[in-house]
mmCIF file of C-alpha atoms in Angstrom:
data_model
loop_
_atom_site.group_PDB
_atom_site.id
_atom_site.type_symbol
_atom_site.label_atom_id
_atom_site.label_comp_id
_atom_site.label_asym_id
_atom_site.label_seq_id
_atom_site.Cartn_x
_atom_site.Cartn_y
_atom_site.Cartn_z
ATOM 1 C CA MET G 1 -0.309 0.197 0.077
ATOM 2 C CA SER G 2 1.463 3.112 -0.859
ATOM 3 C CA LYS G 3 2.066 6.517 1.863
ATOM 4 C CA LYS G 4 -0.814 7.907 0.245
ATOM 5 C CA ALA G 5 -3.421 5.364 0.324
ATOM 6 C CA GLU G 6 -2.167 5.225 3.707
ATOM 7 C CA GLU G 7 -2.472 8.409 4.811
ATOM 8 C CA ASN G 8 -5.279 10.028 6.762
ATOM 9 C CA LEU G 9 -6.408 12.709 4.669
ATOM 10 C CA SER G 10 -9.992 13.463 6.596
ATOM 11 C CA GLU G 11 -7.594 13.710 9.181
ATOM 12 C CA LEU G 12 -5.346 16.136 7.903
ATOM 13 C CA LEU G 13 -7.854 17.829 6.095
ATOM 14 C CA GLY G 14 -8.899 18.215 9.935
ATOM 15 C CA GLN G 15 -6.140 19.613 10.984
ATOM 16 C CA PHE G 16 -6.281 22.848 8.723
ATOM 17 C CA TYR G 17 -9.540 23.230 8.251
ATOM 18 C CA ASP G 18 -13.323 23.336 9.758
ATOM 19 C CA GLY G 19 -15.600 20.824 9.871
ATOM 20 C CA PRO G 20 -17.822 21.520 6.508
ATOM 21 C CA GLU G 21 -14.929 23.327 4.974
ATOM 22 C CA ALA G 22 -13.003 19.743 5.073
ATOM 23 C CA SER G 23 -15.167 17.567 3.739
ATOM 24 C CA GLU G 24 -15.130 20.151 0.461
ATOM 25 C CA VAL G 25 -11.779 19.979 0.106
ATOM 26 C CA LEU G 26 -11.532 16.614 0.391
ATOM 27 C CA GLU G 27 -13.861 15.732 -2.226
ATOM 28 C CA ASP G 28 -12.297 18.353 -5.122
ATOM 29 C CA ILE G 29 -9.240 16.263 -3.760
ATOM 30 C CA LYS G 30 -10.744 12.786 -4.880
ATOM 31 C CA VAL G 31 -12.386 14.258 -8.258
ATOM 32 C CA GLY G 32 -9.338 15.679 -9.118
ATOM 33 C CA ASP G 33 -7.744 12.413 -8.074
ATOM 34 C CA ALA G 34 -10.120 10.615 -9.928
ATOM 35 C CA ILE G 35 -9.971 12.958 -13.529
ATOM 36 C CA LEU G 36 -6.157 12.400 -13.489
ATOM 37 C CA GLY G 37 -6.851 8.752 -13.127
ATOM 38 C CA GLU G 38 -9.169 9.209 -15.725
ATOM 39 C CA ASN G 39 -6.945 10.460 -18.341
ATOM 40 C CA SER G 40 -3.459 8.519 -17.984
ATOM 41 C CA ALA G 41 -0.341 9.933 -19.594
ATOM 42 C CA PRO G 42 1.444 8.108 -22.880
ATOM 43 C CA VAL G 43 3.396 5.227 -21.771
ATOM 44 C CA PRO G 44 7.344 5.159 -22.677
ATOM 45 C CA SER G 45 7.696 3.209 -25.918
ATOM 46 C CA ASP G 46 8.443 0.228 -26.434
ATOM 47 C CA GLU G 47 12.385 1.313 -28.223
ATOM 48 C CA LEU G 48 12.910 4.210 -25.637
ATOM 49 C CA ILE G 49 12.421 1.227 -22.496
ATOM 50 C CA SER G 50 15.260 -0.620 -24.727
ATOM 51 C CA ALA G 51 17.261 1.771 -24.869
ATOM 52 C CA ILE G 52 17.423 2.732 -21.307
ATOM 53 C CA LYS G 53 18.332 -1.232 -20.605
ATOM 54 C CA SER G 54 21.039 -1.133 -22.048
ATOM 55 C CA LYS G 55 22.117 2.616 -21.370
ATOM 56 C CA THR G 56 21.945 1.511 -17.658
ATOM 57 C CA ALA G 57 23.946 -1.695 -18.366
ATOM 58 C CA GLU G 58 26.811 -0.031 -20.285
ATOM 59 C CA ARG G 59 26.877 2.584 -17.468
ATOM 60 C CA LEU G 60 27.022 -0.537 -14.960
ATOM 61 C CA GLU G 61 30.112 -2.231 -17.395
ATOM 62 C CA GLN G 62 31.765 1.356 -16.964
ATOM 63 C CA GLN G 63 31.600 1.737 -13.290
ATOM 64 C CA LYS G 64 33.490 -2.147 -12.834
ATOM 65 C CA THR G 65 35.826 -0.642 -14.774
ATOM 66 C CA VAL G 66 36.463 2.646 -12.523
ATOM 67 C CA PRO G 67 37.496 0.342 -9.546
ATOM 68 C CA LEU G 68 40.087 -1.405 -11.263
ATOM 69 C CA ARG G 69 41.488 1.565 -13.398
ATOM 70 C CA SER G 70 41.777 3.033 -9.716
ATOM 71 C CA ILE G 71 43.417 -0.076 -8.578
ATOM 72 C CA ILE G 72 46.031 -0.134 -10.660
ATOM 73 C CA TYR G 73 46.190 4.081 -10.635
ATOM 74 C CA HIS G 74 47.115 3.764 -6.637
ATOM 75 C CA VAL G 75 48.926 0.911 -6.979
ATOM 76 C CA SER G 76 51.670 2.458 -9.673
ATOM 77 C CA THR G 77 50.987 5.781 -7.283
ATOM 78 C CA ILE G 78 52.542 3.378 -4.533
ATOM 79 C CA ALA G 79 55.029 1.906 -6.380
ATOM 80 C CA ALA G 80 56.088 5.267 -8.220
ATOM 81 C CA ALA G 81 56.405 6.290 -4.267
ATOM 82 C CA ILE G 82 58.394 3.267 -2.970
ATOM 83 C CA LEU G 83 60.816 3.970 -5.879
ATOM 84 C CA ILE G 84 61.819 7.357 -4.868
ATOM 85 C CA VAL G 85 62.158 6.256 -0.795
ATOM 86 C CA VAL G 86 64.607 3.354 -2.074
ATOM 87 C CA GLY G 87 66.166 5.994 -4.589
ATOM 88 C CA ILE G 88 66.678 8.370 -1.604
ATOM 89 C CA GLY G 89 67.961 5.600 0.587
ATOM 90 C CA ILE G 90 70.676 4.573 -1.770
ATOM 91 C CA MET G 91 72.023 7.824 -2.433
ATOM 92 C CA ARG G 92 72.173 8.474 1.362
ATOM 93 C CA ILE G 93 73.582 5.418 2.114
ATOM 94 C CA ASP G 94 75.995 6.316 -0.950
ATOM 95 C CA LYS G 95 77.143 9.453 0.995
ATOM 96 C CA ALA G 96 77.388 7.384 4.088
ATOM 97 C CA GLU G 97 79.711 5.947 2.656
ATOM 98 C CA ILE G 98 82.428 8.635 1.497
ATOM 99 C CA LYS G 99 81.993 9.810 5.220
ATOM 100 C CA THR G 100 83.606 6.425 6.444
ATOM 101 C CA ALA G 101 85.786 7.016 4.236
ATOM 102 C CA GLY G 102 87.587 10.059 4.857
ATOM 103 C CA ILE G 103 87.121 8.666 8.237
ATOM 104 C CA VAL G 104 89.104 5.466 8.210
ATOM 105 C CA SER G 105 91.556 7.960 6.680
ATOM 106 C CA ALA G 106 91.680 10.059 9.055
ATOM 107 C CA SER G 107 91.643 6.819 11.880
ATOM 108 C CA LEU G 108 94.959 6.336 10.316
ATOM 109 C CA TRP G 109 96.246 9.712 10.879
ATOM 110 C CA GLU G 110 94.805 9.557 14.419
ATOM 111 C CA GLY G 111 97.034 6.316 15.106
ATOM 112 C CA LEU G 112 99.524 8.092 15.815
ATOM 113 C CA SER G 113 100.087 9.333 19.554
ATOM 114 C CA SER G 114 100.169 13.424 19.659
ATOM 115 C CA ALA G 115 103.170 13.307 21.625
ATOM 116 C CA GLU G 116 104.867 11.488 18.452
ATOM 117 C CA GLU G 117 103.482 13.527 16.073
ATOM 118 C CA ASN G 118 104.425 16.590 18.238
ATOM 119 C CA ASP G 119 107.766 15.557 18.533
ATOM 120 C CA GLU G 120 108.158 14.687 14.717
ATOM 121 C CA LEU G 121 105.969 18.159 13.839
ATOM 122 C CA VAL G 122 108.494 20.543 16.141
ATOM 123 C CA THR G 123 111.889 18.773 14.552
ATOM 124 C CA LEU G 124 110.682 19.230 10.577
ATOM 125 C CA THR G 125 109.590 22.927 11.562
ATOM 126 C CA ALA G 126 112.710 23.795 13.036
ATOM 127 C CA GLU G 127 114.757 22.116 10.151
ATOM 128 C CA ILE G 128 112.896 23.400 7.438
ATOM 129 C CA GLU G 129 113.184 27.231 9.738
ATOM 130 C CA GLU G 130 117.419 26.333 9.570
ATOM 131 C CA ILE G 131 117.316 25.906 5.776
ATOM 132 C CA GLU G 132 114.724 28.820 5.306
ATOM 133 C CA SER G 133 117.430 30.858 6.656
ATOM 134 C CA GLU G 134 120.332 29.701 5.227
ATOM 135 C CA LEU G 135 118.872 30.026 1.564
ATOM 136 C CA VAL G 136 118.002 33.983 2.540
ATOM 137 C CA ALA G 137 121.622 34.523 4.139
ATOM 138 C CA LEU G 138 122.762 32.426 1.050
ATOM 139 C CA GLN G 139 120.818 35.041 -1.236
ATOM 140 C CA LEU G 140 122.430 37.912 0.566
ATOM 141 C CA ASN G 141 126.137 36.764 -0.019
ATOM 142 C CA GLU G 142 126.370 36.167 3.673
ATOM 143 C CA THR G 143 128.823 33.479 3.410
ATOM 144 C CA ASN G 144 131.947 33.300 1.360
ATOM 145 C CA GLY G 145 133.482 30.196 -0.515
ATOM 146 C CA ASN G 146 131.556 27.682 -2.548
ATOM 147 C CA GLY G 147 128.223 29.238 -2.684
ATOM 148 C CA GLN G 148 126.098 27.693 -5.762
ATOM 149 C CA ASN G 149 127.087 23.886 -4.745
ATOM 150 C CA ARG G 150 125.299 24.960 -1.031
ATOM 151 C CA VAL G 151 122.762 26.672 -1.803
ATOM 152 C CA ILE G 152 122.057 23.359 -4.372
ATOM 153 C CA GLU G 153 122.774 20.794 -1.229
ATOM 154 C CA LEU G 154 120.159 23.117 0.742
ATOM 155 C CA GLU G 155 117.352 22.749 -1.905
ATOM 156 C CA MET G 156 118.029 18.760 -1.972
ATOM 157 C CA GLU G 157 118.187 18.487 1.677
ATOM 158 C CA TYR G 158 114.913 21.292 1.694
ATOM 159 C CA ILE G 159 113.138 18.770 -0.706
ATOM 160 C CA GLU G 160 114.135 15.478 1.151
ATOM 161 C CA ILE G 161 112.387 17.190 4.527
ATOM 162 C CA GLU G 162 109.343 18.122 2.571
ATOM 163 C CA SER G 163 108.268 14.918 1.387
ATOM 164 C CA ASP G 164 109.453 13.230 4.639
ATOM 165 C CA PHE G 165 106.968 15.686 6.171
ATOM 166 C CA TRP G 166 104.301 14.779 3.812
ATOM 167 C CA LYS G 167 104.433 10.902 4.432
ATOM 168 C CA GLY G 168 104.311 11.170 7.942
ATOM 169 C CA MET Y 1 7.019 -12.269 -2.325
ATOM 170 C CA THR Y 2 5.014 -9.380 -0.809
ATOM 171 C CA LYS Y 3 6.065 -6.042 -3.672
ATOM 172 C CA ASN Y 4 7.714 -4.166 -0.608
ATOM 173 C CA ARG Y 5 9.905 -7.441 -0.100
ATOM 174 C CA GLU Y 6 10.678 -7.729 -3.861
ATOM 175 C CA LEU Y 7 11.367 -4.495 -4.055
ATOM 176 C CA GLU Y 8 13.950 -4.124 -1.652
ATOM 177 C CA GLN Y 9 15.836 -7.596 -2.816
ATOM 178 C CA ILE Y 10 15.935 -5.779 -6.509
ATOM 179 C CA ILE Y 11 17.187 -2.353 -4.567
ATOM 180 C CA ALA Y 12 20.078 -4.508 -3.341
ATOM 181 C CA GLY Y 13 20.605 -6.305 -6.980
ATOM 182 C CA CYS Y 14 21.522 -2.644 -7.907
ATOM 183 C CA GLN Y 15 23.290 -1.773 -5.751
ATOM 184 C CA ARG Y 16 25.547 -4.988 -6.439
ATOM 185 C CA GLY Y 17 25.440 -3.591 -9.742
ATOM 186 C CA GLU Y 18 23.505 -6.362 -11.190
ATOM 187 C CA SER Y 19 21.956 -5.292 -14.654
ATOM 188 C CA GLU Y 20 19.391 -7.452 -14.305
ATOM 189 C CA SER Y 21 17.986 -5.484 -11.081
ATOM 190 C CA PHE Y 22 18.394 -2.657 -13.082
ATOM 191 C CA SER Y 23 16.442 -3.909 -15.861
ATOM 192 C CA ARG Y 24 13.482 -4.634 -13.570
ATOM 193 C CA LEU Y 25 13.552 -1.634 -12.154
ATOM 194 C CA VAL Y 26 13.220 0.468 -15.148
ATOM 195 C CA ASP Y 27 10.068 -1.901 -16.117
ATOM 196 C CA ILE Y 28 8.166 -1.314 -12.580
ATOM 197 C CA TYR Y 29 9.220 2.638 -12.492
ATOM 198 C CA SER Y 30 9.497 3.312 -16.147
ATOM 199 C CA GLY Y 31 6.129 3.848 -16.759
ATOM 200 C CA ARG Y 32 5.125 6.051 -14.050
ATOM 201 C CA PHE Y 33 8.252 8.540 -13.930
ATOM 202 C CA TYR Y 34 7.452 9.132 -17.928
ATOM 203 C CA GLY Y 35 3.937 10.447 -16.833
ATOM 204 C CA TYR Y 36 5.586 12.322 -14.126
ATOM 205 C CA PHE Y 37 7.863 14.179 -16.854
ATOM 206 C CA TYR Y 38 5.180 14.054 -19.477
ATOM 207 C CA ARG Y 39 2.743 16.247 -17.206
ATOM 208 C CA LEU Y 40 5.050 18.594 -16.628
ATOM 209 C CA THR Y 41 6.776 19.087 -19.720
ATOM 210 C CA GLY Y 42 4.107 17.856 -22.407
ATOM 211 C CA ASN Y 43 6.689 16.892 -24.141
ATOM 212 C CA ARG Y 44 7.235 13.255 -25.404
ATOM 213 C CA THR Y 45 10.912 13.793 -26.578
ATOM 214 C CA ILE Y 46 11.846 15.803 -23.749
ATOM 215 C CA SER Y 47 10.243 13.378 -21.344
ATOM 216 C CA ASP Y 48 12.312 10.830 -23.402
ATOM 217 C CA ASP Y 49 15.572 12.243 -22.278
ATOM 218 C CA LEU Y 50 14.446 13.067 -18.991
ATOM 219 C CA LEU Y 51 13.476 9.390 -18.166
ATOM 220 C CA SER Y 52 16.704 8.408 -19.637
ATOM 221 C CA GLU Y 53 18.707 10.683 -17.537
ATOM 222 C CA LEU Y 54 17.177 9.571 -14.237
ATOM 223 C CA PHE Y 55 17.541 6.235 -15.111
ATOM 224 C CA VAL Y 56 21.351 6.577 -15.622
ATOM 225 C CA LYS Y 57 21.560 8.960 -12.362
ATOM 226 C CA LEU Y 58 20.059 6.093 -10.929
ATOM 227 C CA VAL Y 59 23.068 3.407 -11.475
ATOM 228 C CA GLU Y 60 24.994 6.351 -10.315
ATOM 229 C CA LYS Y 61 23.223 6.999 -7.203
ATOM 230 C CA ILE Y 62 21.668 3.543 -6.588
ATOM 231 C CA GLY Y 63 24.462 3.200 -3.835
ATOM 232 C CA SER Y 64 23.707 5.538 -1.887
ATOM 233 C CA PHE Y 65 20.245 5.022 -1.136
ATOM 234 C CA LYS Y 66 20.421 4.073 2.878
ATOM 235 C CA GLY Y 67 16.364 2.421 3.083
ATOM 236 C CA GLY Y 68 13.414 4.256 3.852
ATOM 237 C CA SER Y 69 10.880 4.964 1.524
ATOM 238 C CA PHE Y 70 12.310 4.460 -1.948
ATOM 239 C CA ASP Y 71 9.927 5.749 -4.031
ATOM 240 C CA GLY Y 72 10.737 9.202 -1.950
ATOM 241 C CA TRP Y 73 13.948 9.195 -2.720
ATOM 242 C CA VAL Y 74 13.541 8.314 -6.555
ATOM 243 C CA PHE Y 75 10.811 10.924 -7.009
ATOM 244 C CA ARG Y 76 13.194 13.513 -5.359
ATOM 245 C CA ILE Y 77 16.310 12.355 -7.942
ATOM 246 C CA ALA Y 78 13.659 12.964 -10.513
ATOM 247 C CA SER Y 79 12.439 16.307 -9.048
ATOM 248 C CA ASN Y 80 15.920 17.551 -9.218
ATOM 249 C CA ILE Y 81 16.223 16.421 -12.770
ATOM 250 C CA PHE Y 82 13.015 17.956 -13.583
ATOM 251 C CA HIS Y 83 14.650 21.704 -12.193
ATOM 252 C CA ASP Y 84 17.710 21.049 -13.477
ATOM 253 C CA PHE Y 85 15.894 20.552 -17.135
ATOM 254 C CA LEU Y 86 14.233 24.358 -16.319
ATOM 255 C CA ARG Y 87 17.900 25.483 -15.250
ATOM 256 C CA ALA Y 88 19.418 24.565 -18.520
ATOM 257 C CA LYS Y 89 16.198 25.715 -20.702
ATOM 258 C CA GLN Y 90 16.007 29.409 -19.193
ATOM 259 C CA ARG Y 91 19.603 30.035 -19.456
ATOM 260 C CA GLY Y 92 20.271 32.785 -16.945
ATOM 261 C CA LYS Y 93 16.475 33.558 -16.367
ATOM 262 C CA LYS Y 94 14.727 33.363 -13.548
ATOM 263 C CA LEU Y 95 12.862 29.885 -12.684
ATOM 264 C CA LEU Y 96 8.801 31.581 -12.452
ATOM 265 C CA GLU Y 97 9.304 33.259 -16.335
ATOM 266 C CA GLY Y 98 10.812 29.435 -17.674
ATOM 267 C CA ARG Y 99 8.102 27.941 -15.988
ATOM 268 C CA LYS Y 100 5.629 30.744 -17.558
ATOM 269 C CA GLU Y 101 7.326 29.462 -20.899
ATOM 270 C CA LEU Y 102 7.304 25.839 -20.210
ATOM 271 C CA GLU Y 103 2.941 26.564 -19.416
ATOM 272 C CA LEU Y 104 2.425 28.075 -22.628
ATOM 273 C CA GLU Y 105 4.355 25.504 -24.798
ATOM 274 C CA ASN Y 106 2.010 22.594 -22.725
ATOM 275 C CA ALA Y 107 -1.161 25.419 -23.432
ATOM 276 C CA GLN Y 108 0.021 24.966 -27.184
ATOM 277 C CA SER Y 109 1.803 21.758 -27.193
ATOM 278 C CA GLY Y 110 0.633 19.567 -30.395
ATOM 279 C CA LYS Y 111 -1.357 17.116 -31.039
ATOM 280 C CA ALA Y 112 -1.924 14.380 -27.946
ATOM 281 C CA ASP Y 113 -2.464 10.517 -28.981
ATOM 282 C CA ASP Y 114 -5.966 10.776 -27.372
ATOM 283 C CA GLU Y 115 -8.125 14.106 -27.537
ATOM 284 C CA ARG Y 116 -9.267 14.118 -23.692
ATOM 285 C CA GLY Y 117 -5.090 13.474 -22.571
ATOM 286 C CA GLU Y 118 -4.414 16.408 -24.617
ATOM 287 C CA LYS Y 119 -7.514 18.273 -23.035
ATOM 288 C CA LEU Y 120 -6.012 17.217 -19.414
ATOM 289 C CA GLN Y 121 -2.327 18.503 -20.426
ATOM 290 C CA VAL Y 122 -4.020 21.795 -22.189
ATOM 291 C CA HIS Y 123 -5.705 22.592 -18.684
ATOM 292 C CA LEU Y 124 -2.242 21.389 -16.745
ATOM 293 C CA GLY Y 125 -0.803 23.887 -18.598
ATOM 294 C CA LYS Y 126 -3.107 26.261 -17.239
ATOM 295 C CA LEU Y 127 -1.783 26.212 -13.838
ATOM 296 C CA ASP Y 128 0.994 27.666 -12.476
ATOM 297 C CA GLY Y 129 4.617 25.631 -12.472
ATOM 298 C CA ASP Y 130 4.492 25.047 -8.474
ATOM 299 C CA THR Y 131 1.155 23.616 -8.039
ATOM 300 C CA ARG Y 132 1.046 21.436 -11.349
ATOM 301 C CA GLU Y 133 4.630 20.035 -9.761
ATOM 302 C CA LEU Y 134 2.939 18.892 -6.758
ATOM 303 C CA ILE Y 135 -0.195 17.762 -8.215
ATOM 304 C CA MET Y 136 1.960 15.275 -10.336
ATOM 305 C CA LEU Y 137 3.995 14.676 -7.550
ATOM 306 C CA ARG Y 138 1.723 13.050 -5.434
ATOM 307 C CA TYR Y 139 -0.360 11.525 -8.052
ATOM 308 C CA TYR Y 140 2.978 9.872 -9.654
ATOM 309 C CA SER Y 141 4.537 9.565 -6.644
ATOM 310 C CA GLN Y 142 1.843 8.114 -4.181
ATOM 311 C CA LEU Y 143 3.873 9.616 -1.659
ATOM 312 C CA SER Y 144 1.492 11.149 1.472
ATOM 313 C CA PHE Y 145 1.423 14.690 1.270
ATOM 314 C CA LYS Y 146 3.950 14.866 5.067
ATOM 315 C CA GLU Y 147 6.345 13.271 2.374
ATOM 316 C CA ILE Y 148 5.613 15.553 -0.417
ATOM 317 C CA ALA Y 149 6.242 18.983 1.964
ATOM 318 C CA LYS Y 150 9.322 17.176 3.036
ATOM 319 C CA LEU Y 151 10.717 16.629 -0.245
ATOM 320 C CA ARG Y 152 10.061 19.816 -1.465
ATOM 321 C CA ALA Y 153 10.565 21.903 1.402
ATOM 322 C CA LYS Y 154 7.624 23.097 1.978
ATOM 323 C CA PRO Y 155 5.381 23.513 4.449
ATOM 324 C CA ILE Y 156 2.493 20.541 4.986
ATOM 325 C CA GLY Y 157 -0.167 23.699 4.831
ATOM 326 C CA THR Y 158 1.342 25.174 1.857
ATOM 327 C CA VAL Y 159 1.275 21.614 0.026
ATOM 328 C CA LEU Y 160 -2.413 21.291 0.594
ATOM 329 C CA ALA Y 161 -3.657 24.165 -0.462
ATOM 330 C CA LYS Y 162 -1.998 24.044 -3.098
ATOM 331 C CA VAL Y 163 -3.132 20.899 -4.289
ATOM 332 C CA HIS Y 164 -6.393 21.403 -3.310
ATOM 333 C CA ARG Y 165 -6.366 24.518 -5.331
ATOM 334 C CA GLY Y 166 -4.581 23.022 -8.751
ATOM 335 C CA LEU Y 167 -7.236 19.993 -8.876
ATOM 336 C CA LYS Y 168 -10.309 22.322 -7.839
ATOM 337 C CA LYS Y 169 -9.035 24.413 -10.812
ATOM 338 C CA LEU Y 170 -8.701 21.753 -12.887
ATOM 339 C CA ARG Y 171 -11.712 20.119 -12.047
ATOM 340 C CA LYS Y 172 -13.820 23.358 -13.290
ATOM 341 C CA SER Y 173 -11.667 23.609 -16.653
ATOM 342 C CA MET Y 174 -12.615 20.115 -17.294
ATOM 343 C CA GLU Y 175 -15.904 20.351 -16.853
#
């Protein structure tokens, strides 16, 4: 039974109209409904019904493919995100290895005790300063004798000390 | 099986995306909705289009039906489709003017399949658009005044008065 049929129209009209007026309104509505019932509207053609059924079936198929596309889209998005994260991770690991290489090299230096290191540095620095002062003296002709040979000798000594220094 | 139970099963089938259930829904409702659209527009071609649009819309929206009165739910969609049609037809003009224009079309609209049916269409065309729509909504949806008032967001007294005046006018003009 429809909601319209279930509705108690007399009771409803009684809320808005007085007794006799309510009855009159009820009668007008019933007659009006009857006129509409007697004059039925045209019905849809069979072709239209078939076309609508085809269209709804087609639309349903489209809706079914949409979730599949959506799943593919989401999966590929997640895969791309994972690749990016992995790529960034690899890049960071490479950088970390480079830093580690630096640290290993430094650790060799750190392997020397600071006392030994200081003694060697003091000795080498003193020798360099002595040679430098001798070179200056030679350049100013403050020494006599075989000056040219002495310069070569000093330069050789200087190179030797310098290479010893960098070898550690 | 009761009609209500059968309808519930069809709706459930539609919500599962079963084409056969939609086909049955079309069989059950197409006549009522076609009558509704035809009485509002007075034009078979437009009614064809609106009916097709309604069922396509149902495919899209059936998942959002959460129970209650299915007729009320589906007639709300049909009513919205009709109003969208009016708005599209108007292209910026006021809705009221659009209805007047449609009323004129209805009154002038061509030869109907049957003379008395056409007479009704002409006289319906003389009613204001809002009243005509309320009368058609009540007749074709079989909803109660209370439900129609809710659906159209109008006070029940206003709906009652408009439907009464409209039907009385129709009765007099048809005599």
